[in-house]
CSV table of C-alpha atoms in Angstrom, one decimal:
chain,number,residue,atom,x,y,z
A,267,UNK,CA,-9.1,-33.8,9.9
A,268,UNK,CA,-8.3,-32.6,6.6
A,269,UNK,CA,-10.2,-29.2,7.1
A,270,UNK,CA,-8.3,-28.3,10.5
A,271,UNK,CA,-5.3,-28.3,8.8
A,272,UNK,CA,-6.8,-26.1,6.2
A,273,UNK,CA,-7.9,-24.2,8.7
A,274,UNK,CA,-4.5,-23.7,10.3
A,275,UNK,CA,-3.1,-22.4,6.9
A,276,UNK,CA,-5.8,-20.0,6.8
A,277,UNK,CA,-5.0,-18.8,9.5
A,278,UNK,CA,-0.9,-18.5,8.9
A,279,UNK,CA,-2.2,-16.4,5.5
A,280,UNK,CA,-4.1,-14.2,7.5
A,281,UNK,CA,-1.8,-13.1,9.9
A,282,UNK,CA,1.3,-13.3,7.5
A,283,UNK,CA,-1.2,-11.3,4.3
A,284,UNK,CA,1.6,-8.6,4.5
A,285,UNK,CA,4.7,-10.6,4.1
A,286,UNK,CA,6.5,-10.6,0.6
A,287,UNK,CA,6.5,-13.9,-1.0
A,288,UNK,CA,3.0,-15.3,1.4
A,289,UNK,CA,0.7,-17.1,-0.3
A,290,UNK,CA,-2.7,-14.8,-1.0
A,291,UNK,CA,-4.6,-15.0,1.8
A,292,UNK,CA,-7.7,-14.8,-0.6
A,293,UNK,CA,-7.1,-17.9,-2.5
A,294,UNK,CA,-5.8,-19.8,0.7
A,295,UNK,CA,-9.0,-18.7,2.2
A,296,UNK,CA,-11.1,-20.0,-0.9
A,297,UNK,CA,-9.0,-23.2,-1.1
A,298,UNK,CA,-9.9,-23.5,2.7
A,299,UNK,CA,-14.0,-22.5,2.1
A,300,UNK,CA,-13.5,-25.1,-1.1
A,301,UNK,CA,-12.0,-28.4,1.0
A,302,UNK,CA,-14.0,-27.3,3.8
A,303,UNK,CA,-17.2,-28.0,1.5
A,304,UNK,CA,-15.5,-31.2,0.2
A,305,UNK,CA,-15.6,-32.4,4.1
A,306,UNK,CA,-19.0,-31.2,4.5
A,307,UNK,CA,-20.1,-33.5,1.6
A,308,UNK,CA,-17.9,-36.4,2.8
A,309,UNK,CA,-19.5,-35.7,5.9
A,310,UNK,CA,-23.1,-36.3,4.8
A,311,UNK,CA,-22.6,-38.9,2.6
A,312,UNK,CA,-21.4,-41.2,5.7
A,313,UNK,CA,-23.9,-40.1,8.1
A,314,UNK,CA,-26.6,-40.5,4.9
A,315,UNK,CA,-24.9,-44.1,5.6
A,316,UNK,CA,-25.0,-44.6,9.7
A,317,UNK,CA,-28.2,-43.5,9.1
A,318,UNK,CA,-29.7,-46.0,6.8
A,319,UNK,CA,-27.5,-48.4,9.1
A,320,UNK,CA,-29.5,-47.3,12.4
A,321,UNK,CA,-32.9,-47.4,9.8
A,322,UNK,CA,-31.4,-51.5,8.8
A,323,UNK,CA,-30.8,-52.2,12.5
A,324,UNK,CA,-34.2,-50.9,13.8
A,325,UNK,CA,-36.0,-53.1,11.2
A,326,UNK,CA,-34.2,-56.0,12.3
A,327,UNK,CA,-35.0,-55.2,16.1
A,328,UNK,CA,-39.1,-55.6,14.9
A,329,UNK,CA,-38.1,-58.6,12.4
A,330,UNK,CA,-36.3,-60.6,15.2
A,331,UNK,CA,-39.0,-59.5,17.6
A,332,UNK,CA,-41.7,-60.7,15.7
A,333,UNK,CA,-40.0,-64.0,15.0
A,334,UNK,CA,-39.2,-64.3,18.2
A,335,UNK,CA,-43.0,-64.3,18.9
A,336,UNK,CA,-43.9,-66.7,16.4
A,337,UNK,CA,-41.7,-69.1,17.1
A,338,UNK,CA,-43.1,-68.8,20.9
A,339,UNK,CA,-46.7,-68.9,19.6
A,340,UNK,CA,-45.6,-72.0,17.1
A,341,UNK,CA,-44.3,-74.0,20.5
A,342,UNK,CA,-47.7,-73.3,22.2
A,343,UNK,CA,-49.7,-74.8,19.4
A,344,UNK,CA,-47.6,-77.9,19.6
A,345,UNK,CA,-47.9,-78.3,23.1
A,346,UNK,CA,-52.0,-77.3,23.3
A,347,UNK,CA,-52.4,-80.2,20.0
A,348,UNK,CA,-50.4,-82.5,22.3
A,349,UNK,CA,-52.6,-81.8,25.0
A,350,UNK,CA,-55.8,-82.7,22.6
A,351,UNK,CA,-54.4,-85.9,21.3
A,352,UNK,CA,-53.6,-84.6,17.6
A,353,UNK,CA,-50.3,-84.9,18.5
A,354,UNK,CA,-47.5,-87.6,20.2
A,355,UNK,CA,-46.2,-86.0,23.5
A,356,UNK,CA,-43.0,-87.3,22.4
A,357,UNK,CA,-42.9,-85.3,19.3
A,358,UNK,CA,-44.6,-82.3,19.9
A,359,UNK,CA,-41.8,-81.9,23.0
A,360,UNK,CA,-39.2,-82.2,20.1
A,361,UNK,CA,-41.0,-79.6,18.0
A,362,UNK,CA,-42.0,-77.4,20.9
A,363,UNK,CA,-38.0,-77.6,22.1
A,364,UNK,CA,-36.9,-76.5,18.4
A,365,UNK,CA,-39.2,-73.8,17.7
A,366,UNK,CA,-38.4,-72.5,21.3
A,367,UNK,CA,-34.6,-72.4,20.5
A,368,UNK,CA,-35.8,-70.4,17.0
A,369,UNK,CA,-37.5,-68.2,19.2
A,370,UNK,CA,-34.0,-67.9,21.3
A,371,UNK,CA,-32.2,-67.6,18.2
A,372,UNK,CA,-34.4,-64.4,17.1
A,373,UNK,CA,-34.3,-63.1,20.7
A,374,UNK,CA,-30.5,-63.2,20.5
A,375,UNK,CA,-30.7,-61.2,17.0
A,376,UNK,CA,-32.7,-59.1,18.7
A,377,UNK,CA,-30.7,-58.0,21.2
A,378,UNK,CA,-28.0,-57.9,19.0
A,379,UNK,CA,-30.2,-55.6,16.6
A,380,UNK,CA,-30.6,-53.2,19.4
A,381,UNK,CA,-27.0,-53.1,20.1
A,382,UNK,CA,-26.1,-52.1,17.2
A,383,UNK,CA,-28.9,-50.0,16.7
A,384,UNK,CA,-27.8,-48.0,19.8
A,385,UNK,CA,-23.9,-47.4,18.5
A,386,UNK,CA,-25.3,-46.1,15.0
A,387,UNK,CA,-27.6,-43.6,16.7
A,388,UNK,CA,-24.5,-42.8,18.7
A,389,UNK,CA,-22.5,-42.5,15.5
A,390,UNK,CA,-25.4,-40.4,14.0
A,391,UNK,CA,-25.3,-38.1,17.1
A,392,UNK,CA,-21.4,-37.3,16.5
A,393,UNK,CA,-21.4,-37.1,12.8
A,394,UNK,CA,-24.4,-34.5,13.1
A,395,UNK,CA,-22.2,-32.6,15.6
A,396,UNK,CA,-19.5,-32.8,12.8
A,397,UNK,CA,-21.9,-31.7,9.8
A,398,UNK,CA,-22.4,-28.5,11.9
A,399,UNK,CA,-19.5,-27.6,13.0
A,400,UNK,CA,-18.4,-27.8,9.6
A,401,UNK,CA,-21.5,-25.9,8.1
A,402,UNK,CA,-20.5,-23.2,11.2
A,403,UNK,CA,-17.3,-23.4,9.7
A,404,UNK,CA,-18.1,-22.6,6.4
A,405,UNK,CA,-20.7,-19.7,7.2
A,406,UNK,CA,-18.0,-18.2,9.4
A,407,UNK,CA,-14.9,-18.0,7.0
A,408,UNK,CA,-17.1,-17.1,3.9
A,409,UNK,CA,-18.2,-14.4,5.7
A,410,UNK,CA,-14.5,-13.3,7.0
A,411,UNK,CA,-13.2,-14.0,3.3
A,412,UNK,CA,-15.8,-10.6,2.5
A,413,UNK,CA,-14.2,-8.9,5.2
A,414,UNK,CA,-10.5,-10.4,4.0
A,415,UNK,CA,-11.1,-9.1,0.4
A,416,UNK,CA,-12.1,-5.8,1.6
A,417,UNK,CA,-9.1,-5.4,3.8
A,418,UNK,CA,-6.6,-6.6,0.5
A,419,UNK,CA,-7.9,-4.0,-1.3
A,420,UNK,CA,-7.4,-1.4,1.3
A,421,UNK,CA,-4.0,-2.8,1.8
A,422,UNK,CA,-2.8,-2.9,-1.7
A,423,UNK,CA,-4.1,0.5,-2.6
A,424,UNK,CA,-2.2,1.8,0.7
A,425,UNK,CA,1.3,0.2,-0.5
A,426,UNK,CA,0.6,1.3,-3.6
A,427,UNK,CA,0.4,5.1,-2.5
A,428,UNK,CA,3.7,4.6,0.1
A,429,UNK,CA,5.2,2.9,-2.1
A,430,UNK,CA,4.7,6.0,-5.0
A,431,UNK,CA,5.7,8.1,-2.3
A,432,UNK,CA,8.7,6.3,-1.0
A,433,UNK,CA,9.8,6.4,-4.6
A,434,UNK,CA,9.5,10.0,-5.5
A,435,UNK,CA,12.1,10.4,-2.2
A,436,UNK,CA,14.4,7.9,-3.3
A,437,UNK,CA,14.2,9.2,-7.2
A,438,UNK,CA,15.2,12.9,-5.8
A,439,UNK,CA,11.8,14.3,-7.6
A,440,UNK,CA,10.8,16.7,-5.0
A,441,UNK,CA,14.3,18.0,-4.9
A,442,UNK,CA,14.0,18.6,-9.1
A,443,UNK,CA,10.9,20.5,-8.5
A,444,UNK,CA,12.8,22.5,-5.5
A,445,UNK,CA,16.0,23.3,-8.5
A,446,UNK,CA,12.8,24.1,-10.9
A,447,UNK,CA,11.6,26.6,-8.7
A,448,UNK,CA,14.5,28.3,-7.6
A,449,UNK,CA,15.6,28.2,-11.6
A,450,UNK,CA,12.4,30.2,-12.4
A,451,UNK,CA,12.8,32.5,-9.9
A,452,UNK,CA,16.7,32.8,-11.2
A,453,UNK,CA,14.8,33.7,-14.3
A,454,UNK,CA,12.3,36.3,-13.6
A,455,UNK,CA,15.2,37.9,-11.3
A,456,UNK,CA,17.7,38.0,-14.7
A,457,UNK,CA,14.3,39.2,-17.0
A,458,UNK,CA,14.0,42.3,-14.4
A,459,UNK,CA,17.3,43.1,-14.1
A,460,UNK,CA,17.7,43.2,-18.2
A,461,UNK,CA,14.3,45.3,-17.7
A,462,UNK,CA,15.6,48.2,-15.5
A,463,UNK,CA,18.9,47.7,-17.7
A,464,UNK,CA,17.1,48.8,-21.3
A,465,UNK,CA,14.9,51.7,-19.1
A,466,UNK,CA,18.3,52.9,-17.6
A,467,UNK,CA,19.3,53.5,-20.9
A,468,UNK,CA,16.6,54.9,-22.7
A,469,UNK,CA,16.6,57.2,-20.2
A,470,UNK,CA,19.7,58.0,-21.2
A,471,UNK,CA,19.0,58.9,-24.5
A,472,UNK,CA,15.8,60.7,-23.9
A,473,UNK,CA,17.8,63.0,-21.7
A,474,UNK,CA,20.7,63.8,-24.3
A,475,UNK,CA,17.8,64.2,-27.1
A,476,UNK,CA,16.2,66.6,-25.2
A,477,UNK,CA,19.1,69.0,-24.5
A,478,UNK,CA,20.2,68.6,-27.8
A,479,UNK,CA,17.0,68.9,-30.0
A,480,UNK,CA,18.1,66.3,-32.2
A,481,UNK,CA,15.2,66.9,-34.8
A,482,UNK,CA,15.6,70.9,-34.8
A,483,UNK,CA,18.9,70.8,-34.9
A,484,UNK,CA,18.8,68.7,-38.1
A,485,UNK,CA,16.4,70.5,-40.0
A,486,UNK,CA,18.0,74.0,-39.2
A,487,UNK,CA,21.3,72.1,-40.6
A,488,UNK,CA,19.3,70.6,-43.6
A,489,UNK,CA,18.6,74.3,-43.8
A,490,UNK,CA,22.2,75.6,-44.4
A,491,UNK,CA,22.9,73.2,-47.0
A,492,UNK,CA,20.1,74.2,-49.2
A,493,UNK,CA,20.8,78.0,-48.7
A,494,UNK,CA,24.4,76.8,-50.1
A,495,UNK,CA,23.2,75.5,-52.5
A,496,UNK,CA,21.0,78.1,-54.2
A,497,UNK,CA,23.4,80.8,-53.2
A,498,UNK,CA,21.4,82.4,-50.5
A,499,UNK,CA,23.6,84.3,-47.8
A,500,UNK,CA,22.5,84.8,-44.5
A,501,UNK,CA,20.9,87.7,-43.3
A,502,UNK,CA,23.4,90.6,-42.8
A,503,UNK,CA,24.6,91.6,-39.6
């Protein structure tokens, strides 16, 4: 049947859902839920038939058996008028024979009714089987198509991440951020070194000044020159 096959594909998708270049699982399963339901109305529709052909047959069965009946009750008549006088022996015979072949006639339709009566409850029996098994069907893989849609997710957002993380390998990213680091620390090493470079030599300096007296010695010399200038000598020895 058409939905087997469907079926079968279903499953291929679901075992296959992580191979490149698969058909989605999800809309296989759908397709499969979708022609499934198509079946199941196929399927009802002809056993909606069987079924009014069992209803047609078992009508017939109580048609033919009534006829059946009257024919036999039409043949007793003759024969009883016969009997009374109302009626020539002769031809009530001939009647009595023909209504009794009716009443064969309707017994053989009869029979025939039941026959037929009995293979469309047979067919009714299997294509009910069917109609479940498909409605089984259908309740099972709507329900697994929850559980498939939940497990695509969880399967794409998983490649997704190790596939991020495969590509900051490949892309050498966490081997910039290694140069980074060891380029700031190359850094801060040159800014300390430059650091104890200018404190080395203001030291320097701070030492010289202090021997020296830098701003004494200036203003004693600044001194001099105005002394010079206004024609002050030193004190005499």
């Amino acid at each position: 049947m058409k939905f087997l096959k469907r079926l079968f594909k279903i499953g291929q998708a679901e075992v296959h859902s992580a191979i490149d270049g698969m058909e989605d699982p999800i809309k296989m399963t759908e397709q499969g839920i979708r022609d499934m339901k198509d079946d199941l109305d196929k399927s009802l529709e002809a056993l909606a038939q069987v079924k009014a052909m069992s209803i047609r047959a078992k009508n017939e069965v109580e048609e033919y058996a009534n006829k059946a009946e009257d024919y036999n009750e039409k043949a007793m008549l003759i024969l009883k008028k016969a009997q009374s006088g109302g009626l020539d022996a002769s031809e009530a015979d001939r009647l009595a024979t023909e209504a009794l072949i009716k009443k064969e006639e309707a017994t053989a339709g009869q029979n025939r009714a039941i026959s037929d009566k009995e293979k469309f409850d047979q067919n009714v029996l299997q294509m009910e089987g069917n109609v479940q098994t498909i409605k089984q069907n259908i309740s099972k893989w709507e329900n697994e198509l929850k559980i498939l849609r939940s497990r695509v997710k969880v399967a794409d957002a998983t490649k997704s991440l190790n596939k991020q993380m495969a590509q900051i390998d490949s892309n050498g990213t966490v081997a910039l951020l290694e140069r980074m680091k060891e380029k700031v620390n190359q850094e801060e090493a040159l800014a300390e070194a430059y650091g104890e470079i200018a404190n080395s030599a203001k030291s320097i300096d701070q030492e010289i000044d202090k021997i020296i007296d830098v701003p004494r010695t200036k203003a004693f010399s600044e001194l001099e020159k105005l002394k010079e200038q206004l024609g002050i000598s030193g004190p005499k020895e």
